[in-house]
Amino acid sequence: MADPRIIDVQLDERTILWRSADVEQERRIAIYDLLEGNHFAPQRPQVDGYAGPYRLTLAVEEGRLALKIDREDRSHLETHVIALGRFKRPIRDYFAICDSYYQAIRAATPQQIETVDMARRAIHNEAAELLRERLDGKIGVDFDTARRLFTLLCVLHIRG
């Protein structure tokens, strides 16, 4: 029986040098939300018909995102690697707007916070669509799953 979802997600901690409390909170929320509801379906059929659930490890290696996919029993299934060149600007823009958002929360009016939050969501949504495009033909993901994976991709890019 197919069960195309992620039941566990790990980040390669070797690639993360530093996280603020705000970023750590975003990471926890993204992982929690991802595990609560996601659609994640590798497109390559397995010889034994295995179709989920999956354990996922994300890592950034030499400018590429590695998605290591394991079976529920932790045996390795496959790894997909995608180039991240097209994500440099969305990641940079997302970091900048998040900084503005966190500053606004501390000192701005509710209307100013809403404006910055709308801009933050727009950048996040565009990046999620780009991630879905890059995974097309490799892994089927829904929009919400792509949004949460992009958040985790950003966490992997923090360099301190």
mmCIF file of C-alpha atoms in Angstrom:
data_model
loop_
_atom_site.group_PDB
_atom_site.id
_atom_site.type_symbol
_atom_site.label_atom_id
_atom_site.label_comp_id
_atom_site.label_asym_id
_atom_site.label_seq_id
_atom_site.Cartn_x
_atom_site.Cartn_y
_atom_site.Cartn_z
ATOM 1 C CA MET A 1 0.000 0.000 0.000
ATOM 2 C CA ALA A 2 1.409 3.398 -0.992
ATOM 3 C CA ASP A 3 2.067 5.902 1.778
ATOM 4 C CA PRO A 4 3.792 8.839 0.034
ATOM 5 C CA ARG A 5 4.807 10.933 3.026
ATOM 6 C CA ILE A 6 7.780 11.834 5.175
ATOM 7 C CA ILE A 7 7.723 10.390 8.694
ATOM 8 C CA ASP A 8 11.120 11.698 9.796
ATOM 9 C CA VAL A 9 13.356 14.531 8.611
ATOM 10 C CA GLN A 10 16.914 15.275 9.641
ATOM 11 C CA LEU A 11 19.258 18.083 8.693
ATOM 12 C CA ASP A 12 22.936 17.374 8.195
ATOM 13 C CA GLU A 13 24.173 19.299 11.217
ATOM 14 C CA ARG A 14 27.726 19.429 9.793
ATOM 15 C CA THR A 15 26.578 22.057 7.308
ATOM 16 C CA ILE A 16 24.960 24.322 9.905
ATOM 17 C CA LEU A 17 27.456 26.583 11.656
ATOM 18 C CA TRP A 18 25.154 28.910 13.546
ATOM 19 C CA ARG A 19 21.472 29.496 14.269
ATOM 20 C CA SER A 20 19.728 32.312 16.076
ATOM 21 C CA ALA A 21 16.801 31.585 18.381
ATOM 22 C CA ASP A 22 14.438 32.854 15.660
ATOM 23 C CA VAL A 23 15.943 30.531 13.052
ATOM 24 C CA GLU A 24 15.872 27.590 15.449
ATOM 25 C CA GLN A 25 12.173 28.263 16.058
ATOM 26 C CA GLU A 26 11.513 28.377 12.287
ATOM 27 C CA ARG A 27 13.341 25.044 11.916
ATOM 28 C CA ARG A 28 11.285 23.396 14.663
ATOM 29 C CA ILE A 29 8.020 24.700 13.226
ATOM 30 C CA ALA A 30 8.911 23.658 9.671
ATOM 31 C CA ILE A 31 9.796 20.124 10.769
ATOM 32 C CA TYR A 32 6.706 19.808 12.970
ATOM 33 C CA ASP A 33 4.387 21.084 10.215
ATOM 34 C CA LEU A 34 6.104 18.924 7.609
ATOM 35 C CA LEU A 35 5.617 15.776 9.657
ATOM 36 C CA GLU A 36 2.002 16.673 10.455
ATOM 37 C CA GLY A 37 1.025 16.829 6.805
ATOM 38 C CA ASN A 38 3.009 16.323 3.622
ATOM 39 C CA HIS A 39 3.020 14.661 0.250
ATOM 40 C CA PHE A 40 6.388 13.249 -0.770
ATOM 41 C CA ALA A 41 6.504 10.698 -3.571
ATOM 42 C CA PRO A 42 9.768 9.674 -5.234
ATOM 43 C CA GLN A 43 8.990 9.096 -8.901
ATOM 44 C CA ARG A 44 11.355 6.190 -9.590
ATOM 45 C CA PRO A 45 9.443 2.923 -9.048
ATOM 46 C CA GLN A 46 11.140 0.524 -6.657
ATOM 47 C CA VAL A 47 11.674 -3.100 -7.679
ATOM 48 C CA ASP A 48 9.853 -4.298 -4.579
ATOM 49 C CA GLY A 49 7.042 -1.753 -5.044
ATOM 50 C CA TYR A 50 7.953 0.247 -1.919
ATOM 51 C CA ALA A 51 6.031 3.545 -1.971
ATOM 52 C CA GLY A 52 6.484 5.047 1.490
ATOM 53 C CA PRO A 53 6.589 6.219 4.134
ATOM 54 C CA TYR A 54 10.029 7.852 3.975
ATOM 55 C CA ARG A 55 12.765 9.161 6.212
ATOM 56 C CA LEU A 56 14.527 12.177 4.721
ATOM 57 C CA THR A 57 17.938 13.675 5.416
ATOM 58 C CA LEU A 58 18.795 17.041 3.857
ATOM 59 C CA ALA A 59 22.363 18.224 3.325
ATOM 60 C CA VAL A 60 24.140 20.870 1.287
ATOM 61 C CA GLU A 61 27.304 19.578 -0.327
ATOM 62 C CA GLU A 62 29.422 21.541 -2.792
ATOM 63 C CA GLY A 63 26.592 23.852 -3.791
ATOM 64 C CA ARG A 64 24.053 21.086 -4.199
ATOM 65 C CA LEU A 65 21.116 19.929 -2.136
ATOM 66 C CA ALA A 66 21.260 16.229 -1.316
ATOM 67 C CA LEU A 67 17.974 14.576 -0.397
ATOM 68 C CA LYS A 68 18.802 11.195 1.121
ATOM 69 C CA ILE A 69 15.663 9.085 1.164
ATOM 70 C CA ASP A 70 15.386 6.039 3.392
ATOM 71 C CA ARG A 71 12.619 3.522 3.928
ATOM 72 C CA GLU A 72 10.665 3.378 7.159
ATOM 73 C CA ASP A 73 13.070 0.678 8.428
ATOM 74 C CA ARG A 74 15.991 3.121 7.788
ATOM 75 C CA SER A 75 17.413 1.171 4.845
ATOM 76 C CA HIS A 76 18.606 3.499 2.097
ATOM 77 C CA LEU A 77 16.311 3.905 -0.878
ATOM 78 C CA GLU A 78 17.870 6.631 -3.049
ATOM 79 C CA THR A 79 19.546 10.022 -2.989
ATOM 80 C CA HIS A 80 18.637 12.930 -5.222
ATOM 81 C CA VAL A 81 21.034 15.812 -5.738
ATOM 82 C CA ILE A 82 19.935 19.114 -7.211
ATOM 83 C CA ALA A 83 22.023 22.174 -8.050
ATOM 84 C CA LEU A 84 21.284 25.198 -5.905
ATOM 85 C CA GLY A 85 22.491 27.975 -8.204
ATOM 86 C CA ARG A 86 18.945 29.125 -8.960
ATOM 87 C CA PHE A 87 18.209 29.274 -5.208
ATOM 88 C CA LYS A 88 20.976 31.729 -4.264
ATOM 89 C CA ARG A 89 18.890 34.830 -4.825
ATOM 90 C CA PRO A 90 15.650 33.494 -3.268
ATOM 91 C CA ILE A 91 17.617 32.358 -0.201
ATOM 92 C CA ARG A 92 19.388 35.718 0.096
ATOM 93 C CA ASP A 93 16.096 37.597 -0.359
ATOM 94 C CA TYR A 94 14.356 35.354 2.152
ATOM 95 C CA PHE A 95 17.070 35.941 4.767
ATOM 96 C CA ALA A 96 16.827 39.705 4.233
ATOM 97 C CA ILE A 97 13.035 39.816 4.508
ATOM 98 C CA CYS A 98 13.088 37.552 7.563
ATOM 99 C CA ASP A 99 15.506 39.952 9.269
ATOM 100 C CA SER A 100 13.110 42.784 8.470
ATOM 101 C CA TYR A 101 10.198 40.725 9.761
ATOM 102 C CA TYR A 102 11.880 39.923 13.088
ATOM 103 C CA GLN A 103 12.809 43.601 13.536
ATOM 104 C CA ALA A 104 9.259 44.653 12.677
ATOM 105 C CA ILE A 105 7.799 42.281 15.244
ATOM 106 C CA ARG A 106 9.840 44.015 17.922
ATOM 107 C CA ALA A 107 9.164 47.636 17.004
ATOM 108 C CA ALA A 108 6.677 48.193 14.167
ATOM 109 C CA THR A 109 2.959 48.802 13.986
ATOM 110 C CA PRO A 110 0.660 45.880 13.172
ATOM 111 C CA GLN A 111 0.150 47.270 9.653
ATOM 112 C CA GLN A 112 3.912 47.446 9.050
ATOM 113 C CA ILE A 113 4.331 43.898 10.341
ATOM 114 C CA GLU A 114 1.577 42.691 8.009
ATOM 115 C CA THR A 115 3.225 44.377 5.017
ATOM 116 C CA VAL A 116 6.601 42.791 5.730
ATOM 117 C CA ASP A 117 4.950 39.427 6.402
ATOM 118 C CA MET A 118 3.147 39.547 3.053
ATOM 119 C CA ALA A 119 6.461 40.200 1.298
ATOM 120 C CA ARG A 120 8.072 37.361 3.250
ATOM 121 C CA ARG A 121 5.288 34.967 2.238
ATOM 122 C CA ALA A 122 5.551 36.002 -1.419
ATOM 123 C CA ILE A 123 9.284 35.249 -1.527
ATOM 124 C CA HIS A 124 8.708 31.969 0.303
ATOM 125 C CA ASN A 125 5.938 30.954 -2.109
ATOM 126 C CA GLU A 126 8.050 31.738 -5.185
ATOM 127 C CA ALA A 127 10.946 29.720 -3.794
ATOM 128 C CA ALA A 128 8.613 26.801 -3.012
ATOM 129 C CA GLU A 129 7.401 26.779 -6.623
ATOM 130 C CA LEU A 130 11.015 26.836 -7.826
ATOM 131 C CA LEU A 131 11.788 23.857 -5.581
ATOM 132 C CA ARG A 132 8.787 21.966 -6.956
ATOM 133 C CA GLU A 133 10.067 22.644 -10.488
ATOM 134 C CA ARG A 134 13.568 21.417 -9.598
ATOM 135 C CA LEU A 135 12.135 18.216 -8.075
ATOM 136 C CA ASP A 136 9.753 17.588 -10.980
ATOM 137 C CA GLY A 137 10.274 14.121 -12.388
ATOM 138 C CA LYS A 138 12.303 13.087 -9.336
ATOM 139 C CA ILE A 139 10.044 13.621 -6.329
ATOM 140 C CA GLY A 140 6.414 14.690 -6.291
ATOM 141 C CA VAL A 141 5.681 17.177 -3.507
ATOM 142 C CA ASP A 142 2.695 19.377 -2.811
ATOM 143 C CA PHE A 143 2.996 23.132 -2.336
ATOM 144 C CA ASP A 144 2.977 23.081 1.484
ATOM 145 C CA THR A 145 5.647 20.391 1.563
ATOM 146 C CA ALA A 146 7.794 22.437 -0.825
ATOM 147 C CA ARG A 147 7.389 25.527 1.405
ATOM 148 C CA ARG A 148 8.552 23.645 4.475
ATOM 149 C CA LEU A 149 11.448 22.041 2.606
ATOM 150 C CA PHE A 150 12.536 25.492 1.405
ATOM 151 C CA THR A 151 12.552 26.724 5.007
ATOM 152 C CA LEU A 152 14.826 23.816 5.925
ATOM 153 C CA LEU A 153 17.023 24.513 2.905
ATOM 154 C CA CYS A 154 17.479 28.053 4.208
ATOM 155 C CA VAL A 155 18.473 26.728 7.635
ATOM 156 C CA LEU A 156 21.164 24.635 5.942
ATOM 157 C CA HIS A 157 22.552 27.798 4.309
ATOM 158 C CA ILE A 158 23.165 29.779 7.468
ATOM 159 C CA ARG A 159 26.867 30.447 7.764
ATOM 160 C CA GLY A 160 27.027 32.634 10.855
#
